[in-house]
Each structure stands twice: as structure tokens, then as C-alpha cells.
Amino acid sequence: MKSGRLSPGILMLVATVLCGIAAALAIAAAISQPWLGLTLAADPVREAIVIGGVANGPAKASGVAAGLRLSSIGPAVAASPDAARTQIGLLPSDLSEDPDGLPSYGNVSLFMERQSGLARMLAGPGVQLHLVDPSGNATAAAVYPQRRPVGELPAVFWFQLFAGSAGLLIGVWVWALRRDDLGAMMFALSGLGLFLSAMPAAVYSTRELAIDGRLFAWLSALNHFGAHLFGAAMIALFLSYPRRLVRPASLLVLPLVLVPWFVADVAHALPGPVVGMYVPMLMQMVTIVGLIVVQWRLARHDPVTLAALRWLGLSVIVGAG
């Protein structure tokens, strides 16, 4: 170990602690949200939200059953004749895991406003669920939300925590062993990007119905930043490994392009969220695959390098895809 450098063991300890802190924050954010005990599914055909399952929780205690359509929510106690005005009608889009696929930034802003309104409603002492049975009969049930039990967090939540942590730890380990290797540095940065992308997504993509729109927007921005960092680092990796295709200074072009794009996306200054997120992701993926092909051709007479590239290239294409 060179003088002044931290040992690989210390670096791994720091990365492990960081993963633990991030996971704890994600779990705390997920379980702090009011919980009804419902599994909700969007029905685009009927423009409705359907109750697909009922856990052993507040909704079940109020007699809510699977198969009912959830049309709106309102205060549990009607404080005035105008209480019906405070009801919020539900839309299938309210269950969108991520607003990136919405047609415009205006839709994204409206989505976040609705999330905030629904979150405030759920944070009250109780809510009235307005339900419709398969025969079209309307009914209502007063439900008093509770904190979401850790055991009720879905498997995909834990998978995203695991994937983000694994990406960071593997990247740090490779870089710790090859501190001066540019390819190892870029691999570590890609792990950091995966980590920053997966952790916030675990919180908002597995919400029951709604979280505060401002929190959602911050988590979504962090997810976007992580995704761009992952893509840029992977492009830089295959520009540098196994064979260096460009000068290291040329890699600065990547942040010079993607950072302004990210800022414009967060500021809603691009034509739409699809252009803001999915277009650069597609461009990054195409570039990564193209660079893997170029590196493959350059290494076709080198069996050792080809074997390493086969493993790494296949892993990146499958994982990123």
C-alpha cells in the first residue's frame, strides 16, 4: 500500500457503513408512510384502481375485501356538509411507479401535486375509502392508517436495496485492488451510480398509494443522477478497458454533456420527461453495446482478454438492459 492510502479493508468498511446508513434511511422512509394494508392495482381499461389484496392491517379490520374498486378517499369523519369536496378521486396514474413515462412535465407536476394531496389525506387521523363492488354498488369504509410494518415491505424493495449495495461494494472492491487503473475507477463509479439510482427508487416505487410530492421529486432526481452516472461511467469504462480507445482527458466530454442534460431535466426545461430520462438512457445503452463490440474485435486474438471482456460485457448488457 502506498503511503497515505487507505487499505482495501478500510475502503470496504467505509462502503459497507455507507450502504448500511442508506438502507436504514430507505427503510425508515418506507415505513414512516401511513399504511392501509392494501395491494392496489391499476385497471387502465376501466380507468380505475382495484384492490388486489388485503393484508392483516387497518383496511382488513374495517371489512375491506379484495376485488373492490377504490374510487376515492376522503376524511373519515364528515366535519361539514361540504366534506365531500375534500374527497380525492383516484386515477390509475396515481399508482405509477415512476412519473418518467408521463407525456409531459405538466403531467409530472400534476402527478406530484396529487401525491402530496393524497399523502396529506392519509396522514390524517383516518380516511374514508369510497368503494365499488363488482356489481356496481357503492359503499364506504372508515380506515385508520398505521405505520407500515417492516415485514410488509415488498420483495422488490429489498431487491433494490440489495442490488444498489452490491453494485457499490463490488465496485469499491475492484477499485481498492487496482487504485491506479482508470478502468477500475470507472467501474467503481458505475457501482456508485447504481447505488444512487436504486436506493431512492426502492422507496417511491414500492409506496402503497402516495408519498409527499416534494420528497418524491427529490428521490426521483437522485435516481436520475445515479442512472446518468452509471451510464457515463460504463461508457468511460469501455473507452478505457481492456484497451484504451481515447485519451483520459477526452472522458470529460461525458459529464459536460450529461450534467447539463440532468439539470435541464430536473428543471423541466426539456421537451418532456421521456426526452429528459429515457432518450439519454437509450443513447448510453447503444453506446455501451457499440463499445463492447469494438473492444471485442480488438481483443479477438487475445484469449485471456477476450474471456474477461465476455464476462464483463455480458454482465453489463444483461444488468443495464
mmCIF file of C-alpha atoms in Angstrom:
data_model
loop_
_atom_site.group_PDB
_atom_site.id
_atom_site.type_symbol
_atom_site.label_atom_id
_atom_site.label_comp_id
_atom_site.label_asym_id
_atom_site.label_seq_id
_atom_site.Cartn_x
_atom_site.Cartn_y
_atom_site.Cartn_z
ATOM 1 C CA MET A 1 0.000 0.000 0.000
ATOM 2 C CA LYS A 2 1.359 3.420 -0.927
ATOM 3 C CA SER A 3 1.923 5.908 1.868
ATOM 4 C CA GLY A 4 -1.208 7.830 2.786
ATOM 5 C CA ARG A 5 -3.565 5.417 1.060
ATOM 6 C CA LEU A 6 -6.338 3.640 2.876
ATOM 7 C CA SER A 7 -6.153 -0.141 2.760
ATOM 8 C CA PRO A 8 -8.733 -2.128 0.756
ATOM 9 C CA GLY A 9 -10.182 -3.360 4.040
ATOM 10 C CA ILE A 10 -10.774 0.187 5.303
ATOM 11 C CA LEU A 11 -12.328 1.237 1.990
ATOM 12 C CA MET A 12 -14.675 -1.750 2.091
ATOM 13 C CA LEU A 13 -15.600 -0.934 5.686
ATOM 14 C CA VAL A 14 -16.451 2.648 4.709
ATOM 15 C CA ALA A 15 -18.522 1.434 1.742
ATOM 16 C CA THR A 16 -20.317 -1.116 3.927
ATOM 17 C CA VAL A 17 -21.174 1.537 6.519
ATOM 18 C CA LEU A 18 -22.448 3.831 3.750
ATOM 19 C CA CYS A 19 -24.657 1.025 2.420
ATOM 20 C CA GLY A 20 -25.975 0.356 5.912
ATOM 21 C CA ILE A 21 -26.821 4.014 6.522
ATOM 22 C CA ALA A 22 -28.527 4.357 3.125
ATOM 23 C CA ALA A 23 -30.512 1.160 3.647
ATOM 24 C CA ALA A 24 -31.596 2.309 7.121
ATOM 25 C CA LEU A 25 -32.750 5.671 5.724
ATOM 26 C CA ALA A 26 -34.660 3.947 2.914
ATOM 27 C CA ILE A 27 -36.372 1.586 5.347
ATOM 28 C CA ALA A 28 -37.211 4.453 7.706
ATOM 29 C CA ALA A 29 -38.695 6.477 4.845
ATOM 30 C CA ALA A 30 -40.729 3.487 3.616
ATOM 31 C CA ILE A 31 -42.211 2.508 6.982
ATOM 32 C CA SER A 32 -42.909 6.094 8.060
ATOM 33 C CA GLN A 33 -45.641 6.406 5.418
ATOM 34 C CA PRO A 34 -49.263 5.824 6.549
ATOM 35 C CA TRP A 35 -50.303 2.268 5.664
ATOM 36 C CA LEU A 36 -53.767 0.957 4.845
ATOM 37 C CA GLY A 37 -52.767 -2.662 4.306
ATOM 38 C CA LEU A 38 -53.845 -2.803 0.665
ATOM 39 C CA THR A 39 -52.292 -4.119 -2.516
ATOM 40 C CA LEU A 40 -53.555 -1.802 -5.243
ATOM 41 C CA ALA A 41 -53.512 -2.371 -8.985
ATOM 42 C CA ALA A 42 -54.305 -0.030 -11.870
ATOM 43 C CA ASP A 43 -57.060 -1.010 -14.297
ATOM 44 C CA PRO A 44 -56.484 1.246 -17.337
ATOM 45 C CA VAL A 45 -59.458 -0.230 -19.199
ATOM 46 C CA ARG A 46 -61.954 0.918 -16.590
ATOM 47 C CA GLU A 47 -59.795 3.913 -15.556
ATOM 48 C CA ALA A 48 -59.905 2.581 -12.019
ATOM 49 C CA ILE A 49 -57.842 1.330 -9.110
ATOM 50 C CA VAL A 50 -58.673 -2.173 -7.929
ATOM 51 C CA ILE A 51 -57.870 -3.749 -4.576
ATOM 52 C CA GLY A 52 -55.846 -6.827 -5.437
ATOM 53 C CA GLY A 53 -55.114 -7.957 -1.891
ATOM 54 C CA VAL A 54 -55.702 -7.059 1.739
ATOM 55 C CA ALA A 55 -53.060 -7.627 4.399
ATOM 56 C CA ASN A 56 -53.725 -8.144 8.081
ATOM 57 C CA GLY A 57 -53.923 -4.433 8.767
ATOM 58 C CA PRO A 58 -56.197 -1.380 9.117
ATOM 59 C CA ALA A 59 -58.265 -1.920 5.957
ATOM 60 C CA LYS A 60 -58.974 -5.564 6.777
ATOM 61 C CA ALA A 61 -60.126 -4.562 10.264
ATOM 62 C CA SER A 62 -62.645 -2.236 8.580
ATOM 63 C CA GLY A 63 -64.059 -5.003 6.388
ATOM 64 C CA VAL A 64 -62.362 -4.037 3.117
ATOM 65 C CA ALA A 65 -62.004 -7.022 0.784
ATOM 66 C CA ALA A 66 -60.065 -7.808 -2.369
ATOM 67 C CA GLY A 67 -61.837 -7.294 -5.689
ATOM 68 C CA LEU A 68 -63.448 -3.973 -4.785
ATOM 69 C CA ARG A 69 -62.705 -0.853 -6.808
ATOM 70 C CA LEU A 70 -61.284 2.095 -4.868
ATOM 71 C CA SER A 71 -62.838 5.189 -6.420
ATOM 72 C CA SER A 72 -61.801 7.949 -3.995
ATOM 73 C CA ILE A 73 -60.649 8.733 -0.479
ATOM 74 C CA GLY A 74 -61.778 11.429 1.926
ATOM 75 C CA PRO A 75 -61.752 12.300 5.619
ATOM 76 C CA ALA A 76 -63.018 9.538 7.887
ATOM 77 C CA VAL A 77 -65.330 11.950 9.711
ATOM 78 C CA ALA A 78 -67.529 14.354 7.740
ATOM 79 C CA ALA A 79 -66.981 17.601 9.589
ATOM 80 C CA SER A 80 -69.369 19.650 7.439
ATOM 81 C CA PRO A 81 -71.887 19.338 4.603
ATOM 82 C CA ASP A 82 -69.046 20.345 2.259
ATOM 83 C CA ALA A 83 -66.837 17.438 3.339
ATOM 84 C CA ALA A 84 -67.472 15.688 0.013
ATOM 85 C CA ARG A 85 -65.432 18.430 -1.669
ATOM 86 C CA THR A 86 -62.355 17.225 0.179
ATOM 87 C CA GLN A 87 -62.592 13.777 -1.412
ATOM 88 C CA ILE A 88 -59.888 12.933 -3.924
ATOM 89 C CA GLY A 89 -60.924 10.787 -6.849
ATOM 90 C CA LEU A 90 -58.294 8.195 -7.718
ATOM 91 C CA LEU A 91 -56.765 7.587 -11.142
ATOM 92 C CA PRO A 92 -54.701 4.633 -12.415
ATOM 93 C CA SER A 93 -51.802 7.050 -12.951
ATOM 94 C CA ASP A 94 -51.656 7.634 -9.183
ATOM 95 C CA LEU A 95 -50.017 4.208 -8.944
ATOM 96 C CA SER A 96 -47.278 4.980 -11.475
ATOM 97 C CA GLU A 97 -44.033 3.588 -10.096
ATOM 98 C CA ASP A 98 -42.131 6.435 -11.707
ATOM 99 C CA PRO A 99 -43.502 9.555 -13.452
ATOM 100 C CA ASP A 100 -40.780 9.470 -16.144
ATOM 101 C CA GLY A 101 -43.159 7.835 -18.599
ATOM 102 C CA LEU A 102 -45.803 10.561 -18.355
ATOM 103 C CA PRO A 103 -46.338 12.539 -21.579
ATOM 104 C CA SER A 104 -45.293 15.990 -20.331
ATOM 105 C CA TYR A 105 -43.671 17.834 -17.456
ATOM 106 C CA GLY A 106 -47.084 19.349 -16.766
ATOM 107 C CA ASN A 107 -48.363 15.848 -16.133
ATOM 108 C CA VAL A 108 -45.400 15.214 -13.839
ATOM 109 C CA SER A 109 -46.169 18.362 -11.817
ATOM 110 C CA LEU A 110 -49.834 17.393 -11.551
ATOM 111 C CA PHE A 111 -48.813 13.882 -10.503
ATOM 112 C CA MET A 112 -46.623 15.286 -7.709
ATOM 113 C CA GLU A 113 -49.418 17.610 -6.558
ATOM 114 C CA ARG A 114 -51.821 14.677 -6.392
ATOM 115 C CA GLN A 115 -49.242 12.636 -4.482
ATOM 116 C CA SER A 116 -48.922 15.435 -1.921
ATOM 117 C CA GLY A 117 -52.689 15.748 -1.576
ATOM 118 C CA LEU A 118 -53.165 12.019 -1.131
ATOM 119 C CA ALA A 119 -50.263 11.852 1.341
ATOM 120 C CA ARG A 120 -51.775 14.639 3.439
ATOM 121 C CA MET A 121 -55.122 12.858 3.409
ATOM 122 C CA LEU A 122 -53.551 9.585 4.522
ATOM 123 C CA ALA A 123 -51.609 11.365 7.268
ATOM 124 C CA GLY A 124 -54.851 12.460 8.949
ATOM 125 C CA PRO A 125 -56.482 10.601 11.837
ATOM 126 C CA GLY A 126 -58.463 8.455 9.436
ATOM 127 C CA VAL A 127 -59.720 8.186 5.870
ATOM 128 C CA GLN A 128 -62.957 7.155 4.259
ATOM 129 C CA LEU A 129 -62.426 4.710 1.407
ATOM 130 C CA HIS A 130 -65.141 5.001 -1.225
ATOM 131 C CA LEU A 131 -65.533 1.590 -2.823
ATOM 132 C CA VAL A 132 -67.489 0.000 -5.658
ATOM 133 C CA ASP A 133 -68.178 -3.741 -5.760
ATOM 134 C CA PRO A 134 -68.184 -5.822 -8.990
ATOM 135 C CA SER A 135 -71.955 -5.290 -9.302
ATOM 136 C CA GLY A 136 -71.534 -1.521 -9.298
ATOM 137 C CA ASN A 137 -72.837 -0.935 -5.775
ATOM 138 C CA ALA A 138 -71.118 1.868 -3.881
ATOM 139 C CA THR A 139 -70.021 1.523 -0.295
ATOM 140 C CA ALA A 140 -67.601 3.176 2.110
ATOM 141 C CA ALA A 141 -65.290 2.112 4.900
ATOM 142 C CA ALA A 142 -63.549 4.183 7.548
ATOM 143 C CA VAL A 143 -59.912 3.129 7.838
ATOM 144 C CA TYR A 144 -57.343 4.394 10.319
ATOM 145 C CA PRO A 145 -53.854 4.120 8.779
ATOM 146 C CA GLN A 146 -50.894 2.830 10.753
ATOM 147 C CA ARG A 147 -47.143 2.822 10.232
ATOM 148 C CA ARG A 148 -46.153 0.282 7.630
ATOM 149 C CA PRO A 149 -44.634 -2.810 9.276
ATOM 150 C CA VAL A 150 -41.161 -3.734 8.026
ATOM 151 C CA GLY A 151 -42.453 -7.209 7.213
ATOM 152 C CA GLU A 152 -44.988 -5.711 4.779
ATOM 153 C CA LEU A 153 -42.340 -4.101 2.570
ATOM 154 C CA PRO A 154 -42.458 -5.992 -0.761
ATOM 155 C CA ALA A 155 -39.687 -8.208 -2.096
ATOM 156 C CA VAL A 156 -38.827 -5.706 -4.835
ATOM 157 C CA PHE A 157 -37.981 -3.131 -2.140
ATOM 158 C CA TRP A 158 -35.376 -5.435 -0.616
ATOM 159 C CA PHE A 159 -34.102 -6.439 -4.050
ATOM 160 C CA GLN A 160 -33.378 -2.819 -4.937
ATOM 161 C CA LEU A 161 -31.546 -2.284 -1.650
ATOM 162 C CA PHE A 162 -29.512 -5.423 -2.305
ATOM 163 C CA ALA A 163 -28.736 -4.521 -5.927
ATOM 164 C CA GLY A 164 -27.667 -0.980 -5.055
ATOM 165 C CA SER A 165 -25.491 -2.123 -2.154
ATOM 166 C CA ALA A 166 -23.938 -4.964 -4.150
ATOM 167 C CA GLY A 167 -23.117 -2.624 -7.040
ATOM 168 C CA LEU A 168 -21.328 -0.184 -4.747
ATOM 169 C CA LEU A 169 -19.442 -2.832 -2.747
ATOM 170 C CA ILE A 170 -18.235 -4.734 -5.822
ATOM 171 C CA GLY A 171 -17.154 -1.505 -7.500
ATOM 172 C CA VAL A 172 -15.242 -0.315 -4.432
ATOM 173 C CA TRP A 173 -13.559 -3.707 -4.041
ATOM 174 C CA VAL A 174 -12.320 -3.760 -7.633
ATOM 175 C CA TRP A 175 -11.068 -0.163 -7.380
ATOM 176 C CA ALA A 176 -9.430 -0.809 -3.981
ATOM 177 C CA LEU A 177 -7.303 -3.566 -5.514
ATOM 178 C CA ARG A 178 -6.358 -1.560 -8.633
ATOM 179 C CA ARG A 179 -6.236 2.006 -7.369
ATOM 180 C CA ASP A 180 -4.355 3.472 -10.343
ATOM 181 C CA ASP A 181 -6.316 1.695 -13.063
ATOM 182 C CA LEU A 182 -8.670 4.036 -14.924
ATOM 183 C CA GLY A 183 -10.985 1.185 -15.856
ATOM 184 C CA ALA A 184 -11.283 0.143 -12.199
ATOM 185 C CA MET A 185 -12.101 3.744 -11.242
ATOM 186 C CA MET A 186 -14.877 3.887 -13.818
ATOM 187 C CA PHE A 187 -16.208 0.511 -12.658
ATOM 188 C CA ALA A 188 -16.381 1.855 -9.097
ATOM 189 C CA LEU A 189 -18.212 4.970 -10.325
ATOM 190 C CA SER A 190 -20.737 2.791 -12.143
ATOM 191 C CA GLY A 191 -21.351 0.966 -8.858
ATOM 192 C CA LEU A 192 -21.908 4.297 -7.131
ATOM 193 C CA GLY A 193 -24.352 5.265 -9.882
ATOM 194 C CA LEU A 194 -26.303 2.028 -9.433
ATOM 195 C CA PHE A 195 -26.350 2.642 -5.678
ATOM 196 C CA LEU A 196 -27.659 6.218 -6.044
ATOM 197 C CA SER A 197 -30.267 5.072 -8.547
ATOM 198 C CA ALA A 198 -31.599 2.019 -6.706
ATOM 199 C CA MET A 199 -31.861 3.332 -3.140
ATOM 200 C CA PRO A 200 -34.378 6.170 -3.749
ATOM 201 C CA ALA A 201 -36.312 4.078 -6.277
ATOM 202 C CA ALA A 202 -36.819 1.433 -3.582
ATOM 203 C CA VAL A 203 -38.768 3.996 -1.543
ATOM 204 C CA TYR A 204 -41.025 5.616 -4.121
ATOM 205 C CA SER A 205 -41.620 2.694 -6.464
ATOM 206 C CA THR A 206 -42.933 0.463 -3.661
ATOM 207 C CA ARG A 207 -45.188 3.010 -1.943
ATOM 208 C CA GLU A 208 -48.700 1.784 -1.188
ATOM 209 C CA LEU A 209 -50.518 4.745 -2.742
ATOM 210 C CA ALA A 210 -48.763 8.056 -2.160
ATOM 211 C CA ILE A 211 -45.819 9.842 -0.583
ATOM 212 C CA ASP A 212 -45.236 13.570 -0.277
ATOM 213 C CA GLY A 213 -44.673 15.028 -3.746
ATOM 214 C CA ARG A 214 -41.630 17.078 -2.725
ATOM 215 C CA LEU A 215 -39.952 14.008 -1.264
ATOM 216 C CA PHE A 216 -40.913 12.062 -4.391
ATOM 217 C CA ALA A 217 -39.355 14.745 -6.619
ATOM 218 C CA TRP A 218 -36.069 14.738 -4.663
ATOM 219 C CA LEU A 219 -35.870 10.948 -4.687
ATOM 220 C CA SER A 220 -36.646 10.881 -8.407
ATOM 221 C CA ALA A 221 -33.910 13.463 -9.121
ATOM 222 C CA LEU A 222 -31.394 11.368 -7.164
ATOM 223 C CA ASN A 223 -32.478 8.307 -9.119
ATOM 224 C CA HIS A 224 -31.944 10.191 -12.398
ATOM 225 C CA PHE A 225 -28.496 11.377 -11.319
ATOM 226 C CA GLY A 226 -27.497 7.846 -10.374
ATOM 227 C CA ALA A 227 -28.738 6.452 -13.679
ATOM 228 C CA HIS A 228 -26.748 9.051 -15.655
ATOM 229 C CA LEU A 229 -23.654 8.409 -13.542
ATOM 230 C CA PHE A 230 -23.961 4.673 -14.143
ATOM 231 C CA GLY A 231 -24.317 5.108 -17.902
ATOM 232 C CA ALA A 232 -21.488 7.640 -18.196
ATOM 233 C CA ALA A 233 -19.157 5.511 -16.066
ATOM 234 C CA MET A 234 -19.887 2.422 -18.159
ATOM 235 C CA ILE A 235 -19.154 4.317 -21.374
ATOM 236 C CA ALA A 236 -15.899 5.578 -19.845
ATOM 237 C CA LEU A 237 -15.073 2.049 -18.701
ATOM 238 C CA PHE A 238 -15.305 0.551 -22.187
ATOM 239 C CA LEU A 239 -13.436 3.506 -23.637
ATOM 240 C CA SER A 240 -10.613 2.609 -21.248
ATOM 241 C CA TYR A 241 -10.786 -1.190 -20.847
ATOM 242 C CA PRO A 242 -9.479 -3.626 -21.970
ATOM 243 C CA ARG A 243 -7.806 -1.275 -24.451
ATOM 244 C CA ARG A 244 -7.648 2.486 -24.116
ATOM 245 C CA LEU A 245 -9.556 3.939 -27.061
ATOM 246 C CA VAL A 246 -9.278 7.637 -26.184
ATOM 247 C CA ARG A 247 -7.118 9.879 -24.032
ATOM 248 C CA PRO A 248 -8.310 10.105 -20.406
ATOM 249 C CA ALA A 249 -8.948 13.837 -20.816
ATOM 250 C CA SER A 250 -11.486 13.053 -23.552
ATOM 251 C CA LEU A 251 -13.711 11.368 -20.968
ATOM 252 C CA LEU A 252 -14.589 14.822 -19.599
ATOM 253 C CA VAL A 253 -16.954 15.165 -22.553
ATOM 254 C CA LEU A 254 -19.350 12.773 -20.807
ATOM 255 C CA PRO A 255 -20.121 14.943 -17.730
ATOM 256 C CA LEU A 256 -20.041 18.072 -19.902
ATOM 257 C CA VAL A 257 -22.975 16.613 -21.855
ATOM 258 C CA LEU A 258 -24.888 14.702 -19.182
ATOM 259 C CA VAL A 259 -24.719 17.164 -16.267
ATOM 260 C CA PRO A 260 -26.460 19.998 -18.168
ATOM 261 C CA TRP A 261 -28.967 17.455 -19.516
ATOM 262 C CA PHE A 262 -29.685 16.275 -15.971
ATOM 263 C CA VAL A 263 -30.084 19.844 -14.690
ATOM 264 C CA ALA A 264 -32.426 20.720 -17.563
ATOM 265 C CA ASP A 265 -34.486 17.595 -16.880
ATOM 266 C CA VAL A 266 -34.849 18.359 -13.164
ATOM 267 C CA ALA A 267 -35.767 21.954 -14.045
ATOM 268 C CA HIS A 268 -38.382 20.671 -16.545
ATOM 269 C CA ALA A 269 -36.630 22.611 -19.315
ATOM 270 C CA LEU A 270 -36.573 19.826 -21.916
ATOM 271 C CA PRO A 271 -39.422 18.864 -24.290
ATOM 272 C CA GLY A 272 -40.685 16.224 -21.868
ATOM 273 C CA PRO A 273 -39.748 13.602 -19.242
ATOM 274 C CA VAL A 274 -39.191 10.913 -21.866
ATOM 275 C CA VAL A 275 -36.577 13.118 -23.549
ATOM 276 C CA GLY A 276 -35.201 14.040 -20.145
ATOM 277 C CA MET A 277 -34.611 10.482 -18.948
ATOM 278 C CA TYR A 278 -35.233 7.710 -21.445
ATOM 279 C CA VAL A 279 -33.595 9.248 -24.521
ATOM 280 C CA PRO A 280 -30.186 9.646 -22.818
ATOM 281 C CA MET A 281 -30.561 6.194 -21.250
ATOM 282 C CA LEU A 282 -31.168 4.712 -24.691
ATOM 283 C CA MET A 283 -28.224 6.614 -26.155
ATOM 284 C CA GLN A 284 -25.993 5.424 -23.322
ATOM 285 C CA MET A 285 -27.073 1.806 -23.769
ATOM 286 C CA VAL A 286 -26.469 1.879 -27.528
ATOM 287 C CA THR A 287 -23.044 3.447 -26.960
ATOM 288 C CA ILE A 288 -22.122 0.827 -24.333
ATOM 289 C CA VAL A 289 -23.085 -2.057 -26.624
ATOM 290 C CA GLY A 290 -21.186 -0.460 -29.525
ATOM 291 C CA LEU A 291 -18.042 -0.046 -27.424
ATOM 292 C CA ILE A 292 -18.250 -3.657 -26.228
ATOM 293 C CA VAL A 293 -18.369 -4.771 -29.870
ATOM 294 C CA VAL A 294 -15.344 -2.589 -30.701
ATOM 295 C CA GLN A 295 -13.373 -3.937 -27.730
ATOM 296 C CA TRP A 296 -14.376 -7.477 -28.671
ATOM 297 C CA ARG A 297 -12.999 -7.073 -32.169
ATOM 298 C CA LEU A 298 -9.747 -5.586 -30.867
ATOM 299 C CA ALA A 299 -9.307 -8.471 -28.400
ATOM 300 C CA ARG A 300 -10.337 -11.306 -30.718
ATOM 301 C CA HIS A 301 -6.756 -12.646 -30.905
ATOM 302 C CA ASP A 302 -6.163 -12.373 -27.150
ATOM 303 C CA PRO A 303 -7.959 -15.292 -25.386
ATOM 304 C CA VAL A 304 -7.341 -14.018 -21.837
ATOM 305 C CA THR A 305 -8.617 -10.515 -22.549
ATOM 306 C CA LEU A 306 -11.497 -11.927 -24.571
ATOM 307 C CA ALA A 307 -12.566 -14.140 -21.659
ATOM 308 C CA ALA A 308 -12.575 -11.186 -19.247
ATOM 309 C CA LEU A 309 -14.433 -8.997 -21.723
ATOM 310 C CA ARG A 310 -17.001 -11.743 -22.345
ATOM 311 C CA TRP A 311 -17.830 -11.908 -18.632
ATOM 312 C CA LEU A 312 -17.879 -8.155 -18.071
ATOM 313 C CA GLY A 313 -19.643 -7.245 -21.306
ATOM 314 C CA LEU A 314 -22.379 -9.825 -20.883
ATOM 315 C CA SER A 315 -22.914 -8.781 -17.253
ATOM 316 C CA VAL A 316 -23.238 -5.111 -18.200
ATOM 317 C CA ILE A 317 -25.572 -5.720 -21.152
ATOM 318 C CA VAL A 318 -27.886 -8.000 -19.161
ATOM 319 C CA GLY A 319 -27.787 -5.902 -15.995
ATOM 320 C CA ALA A 320 -28.113 -2.484 -17.635
ATOM 321 C CA GLY A 321 -30.670 -3.727 -20.139
#
